[in-house]
Structures are given as C-alpha cells and as structure tokens.
Amino acid sequence: MKSPLLSQPGAVPAEGRDEGVAAHYGDLFREQRALADGSGLVDLSHRGVVTVTGGDRLAWLHLLITQHVTELAPGQATEALILSANGHIEHAMYLVDDGETVWMHVEPGTQGELIAYLESMKFFYRVEVADRTEDYAVVYLPAGSIAEVPEGAVVRETAYGRDLFLPRAGLEAYAAGHGPLAGVLAHEALRVEGHRPRVGFETDHRTIPHELGWIGTAVHLQKGCYRGQETVARVHNLGKPPRRLVFLHLDGSEVHLPGHGTPVRLAADGAEGRQLGFVTTSARHHELGPIALALVKRNVAVDAELLAGDTAAAQETVVEP
C-alpha cells in the first residue's frame, strides 16, 4: 500500500520489501539523530495489520505461536513466531492485547499467508481473524518520545519505542502534528544497531530461532506444544544452532554497502576464500558509520577478522557460539 506521506517534501520512496513508504526525507543522519533523541516518527503503514477477537483468542493463539500468551495483560507488548513443522521461522508477529482484541503487525505483504494459516487452525475455538491493513496504519515513535497518542489508539510499547495502530484515514493529520518525519532507512539503522532481527532479512528458508537470539524474547521455553517445538527443545537442550547472528563494523572507506546476501569470509583467506555466511542487513549509522548484521557458521571464531564481499569487517558477538 502506498503511503500518503510519500507526498511530503523531500520524501524518497523505499524499495524492495519496504516499498510503499519513504526511505528518507532528504537527510538520513538528521532523521536518525532525531529518533535517537526521542523525537519524530516513522511511517510503517506498509506493514500488515491483523486482529484476533473472541473469548478464546489468547488461549487459541497460545497453542499456535512460540510465545506464552494465556495470561497476557491488556497493554503488555510481546512478540512471537510461527514456525514450520521442522522449526524454521515462517512469521514474526508483534502483538498487544487491548482487553478485547489482539492486535499484531507483520512483515509487509505477509498478512494473507498468515491469516490463511490461522483460519485453518480455528476448529471449534471462539475466535475471529481479520486483515485490518486497509483500515489501520502502524506508526513508530522512538523511546523517550513525548508525542501524544490519540484517544482510543492501540499502543504497543517496548523498550525501544512505541508502535501505534492508527486509523489510516488519520495518518496524515497525526504526522503533521508530531514530526519530524524519519524514513525506514533511519529506522533500519537503529534496528541493526540494536541487533534486532527481521524476518526476510536475517532469515532464510532454514533459519531457526536460536540462530538469531530470539530465544527468550519471542520464544518461551516453558509452555505447551506448538508446531516446531520439538526442534526448539532439542537444539536448546542437546545441541547448538548451526549458525549465529553477528554485528559487523564495516570499513568506512568503502563507498558502497554490502547488500543482503553478500558472502562473508575470513579476511585471512581473501575474497576467494570459503564462504562462511552472508550479510543480512547493512546500514549507515549516524555515529557508528557503516554497520551490518550477518549470519555466519557457529564455529567462526568470535575474534576473527572478516570480509563482507570485499569490505573489511570487525565482528561483535550477538549470539554466543
């Protein structure tokens, strides 16, 4: 869906998965600094919005997702995954319950597939699942923001900011009174800095939660059965994941950032060495310079100097080997 905020002065449209909103509004670093200082907002209205209503909503979701939600209090934010039968990540859901309805936002364009799965699992439970993407837009306010929240708006508050579910018809009016606007590139740079994974970026067809540090934040280890739980329990109790997420400080002298999928190798082996992983997301940070997240083999030494394509990279551990 194309956001009306793309008509704002300086707006440059995002591409790829974030198509439909602004990549930036003319000054990437200014926008990042504003978010880091707790001001401004990010238009995330391209993300899918799904609701679940009905008296059984929490008990039913509890059976399907990786998070413990039977006692989720109204207003309490959480996140959860839906896994395949083999434990591979299919969806990440960012949830909050308002006392009557579970609201969640998901990756752009994935809500249809998610809803189809949820509908197939309703059975006799008293629940209704709805796609509310056409009616509601997600807006991000950074941590420390003092922006007013419209009366009646659903808020998902986390340590790194607030997600607002706003009526789409009121998006322009809200943004006009609570700027400055920041684009998704600024939002992504702070996400990379915070080591927060994103489905479709840090994941591929075989990613399991342990590789990305989602155990404990999106995966609850003390709950009943759900699809893929056997893999989660087996890796947690008996082994180690085959790969691990790392944070990379990239050589700032390079003009171009390594894109998603760029091979990661040992610097000592050179650009023709054996591939040990790949870049998942890269960004230009207002303080740290060029940075990235990457998924590498678990046995890569934590102090090894790496190459992301032909760019030198020093790693920081996100997931312990």
PDB file of N, CA and C in Angstrom, residues 81-92 107 110 113-114 117 199-200 203-205 207 227:
ATOM      1  N   LEU A  81       6.704 -15.969  17.206  1.00  0.00           N
ATOM      2  CA  LEU A  81       6.992 -16.548  15.898  1.00  0.00           C
ATOM      3  C   LEU A  81       5.995 -17.646  15.585  1.00  0.00           C
ATOM      4  N   ILE A  82       5.813 -17.886  14.321  1.00  0.00           N
ATOM      5  CA  ILE A  82       5.176 -19.112  13.849  1.00  0.00           C
ATOM      6  C   ILE A  82       6.241 -19.883  13.090  1.00  0.00           C
ATOM      7  N   LEU A  83       6.392 -21.150  13.463  1.00  0.00           N
ATOM      8  CA  LEU A  83       7.433 -21.996  12.900  1.00  0.00           C
ATOM      9  C   LEU A  83       6.833 -23.059  11.992  1.00  0.00           C
ATOM     10  N   SER A  84       7.664 -23.593  11.125  1.00  0.00           N
ATOM     11  CA  SER A  84       7.271 -24.751  10.341  1.00  0.00           C
ATOM     12  C   SER A  84       7.350 -25.990  11.223  1.00  0.00           C
ATOM     13  N   ALA A  85       6.921 -27.124  10.701  1.00  0.00           N
ATOM     14  CA  ALA A  85       6.994 -28.377  11.456  1.00  0.00           C
ATOM     15  C   ALA A  85       8.432 -28.729  11.806  1.00  0.00           C
ATOM     16  N   ASN A  86       9.384 -28.241  11.013  1.00  0.00           N
ATOM     17  CA  ASN A  86      10.802 -28.514  11.270  1.00  0.00           C
ATOM     18  C   ASN A  86      11.469 -27.428  12.105  1.00  0.00           C
ATOM     19  N   GLY A  87      10.686 -26.474  12.614  1.00  0.00           N
ATOM     20  CA  GLY A  87      11.233 -25.444  13.486  1.00  0.00           C
ATOM     21  C   GLY A  87      11.809 -24.244  12.784  1.00  0.00           C
ATOM     22  N   HIS A  88      11.606 -24.126  11.474  1.00  0.00           N
ATOM     23  CA  HIS A  88      12.116 -22.976  10.733  1.00  0.00           C
ATOM     24  C   HIS A  88      11.134 -21.809  10.838  1.00  0.00           C
ATOM     25  N   ILE A  89      11.678 -20.596  10.893  1.00  0.00           N
ATOM     26  CA  ILE A  89      10.851 -19.402  11.110  1.00  0.00           C
ATOM     27  C   ILE A  89      10.047 -19.071   9.852  1.00  0.00           C
ATOM     28  N   GLU A  90       8.732 -18.924  10.018  1.00  0.00           N
ATOM     29  CA  GLU A  90       7.860 -18.525   8.917  1.00  0.00           C
ATOM     30  C   GLU A  90       7.330 -17.106   9.088  1.00  0.00           C
ATOM     31  N   HIS A  91       6.923 -16.739  10.299  1.00  0.00           N
ATOM     32  CA  HIS A  91       6.371 -15.414  10.554  1.00  0.00           C
ATOM     33  C   HIS A  91       6.872 -14.899  11.899  1.00  0.00           C
ATOM     34  N   ALA A  92       7.051 -13.591  11.982  1.00  0.00           N
ATOM     35  CA  ALA A  92       7.260 -12.906  13.258  1.00  0.00           C
ATOM     36  C   ALA A  92       6.088 -11.965  13.454  1.00  0.00           C
ATOM     37  N   GLU A 107       5.330  -8.488   8.671  1.00  0.00           N
ATOM     38  CA  GLU A 107       6.072  -8.010   7.508  1.00  0.00           C
ATOM     39  C   GLU A 107       5.128  -7.651   6.359  1.00  0.00           C
ATOM     40  N   THR A 110       2.754 -10.109   4.023  1.00  0.00           N
ATOM     41  CA  THR A 110       2.703 -11.480   4.536  1.00  0.00           C
ATOM     42  C   THR A 110       1.421 -11.777   5.297  1.00  0.00           C
ATOM     43  N   GLU A 113      -0.917 -14.743   3.922  1.00  0.00           N
ATOM     44  CA  GLU A 113      -0.435 -16.098   4.214  1.00  0.00           C
ATOM     45  C   GLU A 113      -0.620 -16.433   5.689  1.00  0.00           C
ATOM     46  N   LEU A 114      -0.336 -15.471   6.556  1.00  0.00           N
ATOM     47  CA  LEU A 114      -0.518 -15.695   7.993  1.00  0.00           C
ATOM     48  C   LEU A 114      -1.979 -15.957   8.320  1.00  0.00           C
ATOM     49  N   TYR A 117      -3.164 -19.416   7.384  1.00  0.00           N
ATOM     50  CA  TYR A 117      -2.761 -20.435   8.349  1.00  0.00           C
ATOM     51  C   TYR A 117      -3.622 -20.371   9.605  1.00  0.00           C
ATOM     52  N   VAL A 199      12.333 -10.844   9.951  1.00  0.00           N
ATOM     53  CA  VAL A 199      12.037 -11.932   9.023  1.00  0.00           C
ATOM     54  C   VAL A 199      12.182 -11.439   7.586  1.00  0.00           C
ATOM     55  N   GLY A 200      12.822 -12.267   6.772  1.00  0.00           N
ATOM     56  CA  GLY A 200      13.056 -11.906   5.383  1.00  0.00           C
ATOM     57  C   GLY A 200      14.373 -11.201   5.163  1.00  0.00           C
ATOM     58  N   THR A 203      16.553 -13.896   8.087  1.00  0.00           N
ATOM     59  CA  THR A 203      16.119 -15.282   7.956  1.00  0.00           C
ATOM     60  C   THR A 203      16.176 -15.752   6.510  1.00  0.00           C
ATOM     61  N   ASP A 204      16.355 -17.052   6.359  1.00  0.00           N
ATOM     62  CA  ASP A 204      16.149 -17.714   5.074  1.00  0.00           C
ATOM     63  C   ASP A 204      15.262 -18.933   5.324  1.00  0.00           C
ATOM     64  N   HIS A 205      15.179 -19.836   4.380  1.00  0.00           N
ATOM     65  CA  HIS A 205      14.231 -20.951   4.482  1.00  0.00           C
ATOM     66  C   HIS A 205      14.575 -21.950   5.580  1.00  0.00           C
ATOM     67  N   THR A 207      16.248 -20.952   8.730  1.00  0.00           N
ATOM     68  CA  THR A 207      16.623 -20.279   9.971  1.00  0.00           C
ATOM     69  C   THR A 207      15.774 -20.777  11.138  1.00  0.00           C
ATOM     70  N   ARG A 227       3.617 -25.988  16.853  1.00  0.00           N
ATOM     71  CA  ARG A 227       4.329 -26.523  15.697  1.00  0.00           C
ATOM     72  C   ARG A 227       5.790 -26.078  15.718  1.00  0.00           C
TER      73      ARG A 227
END
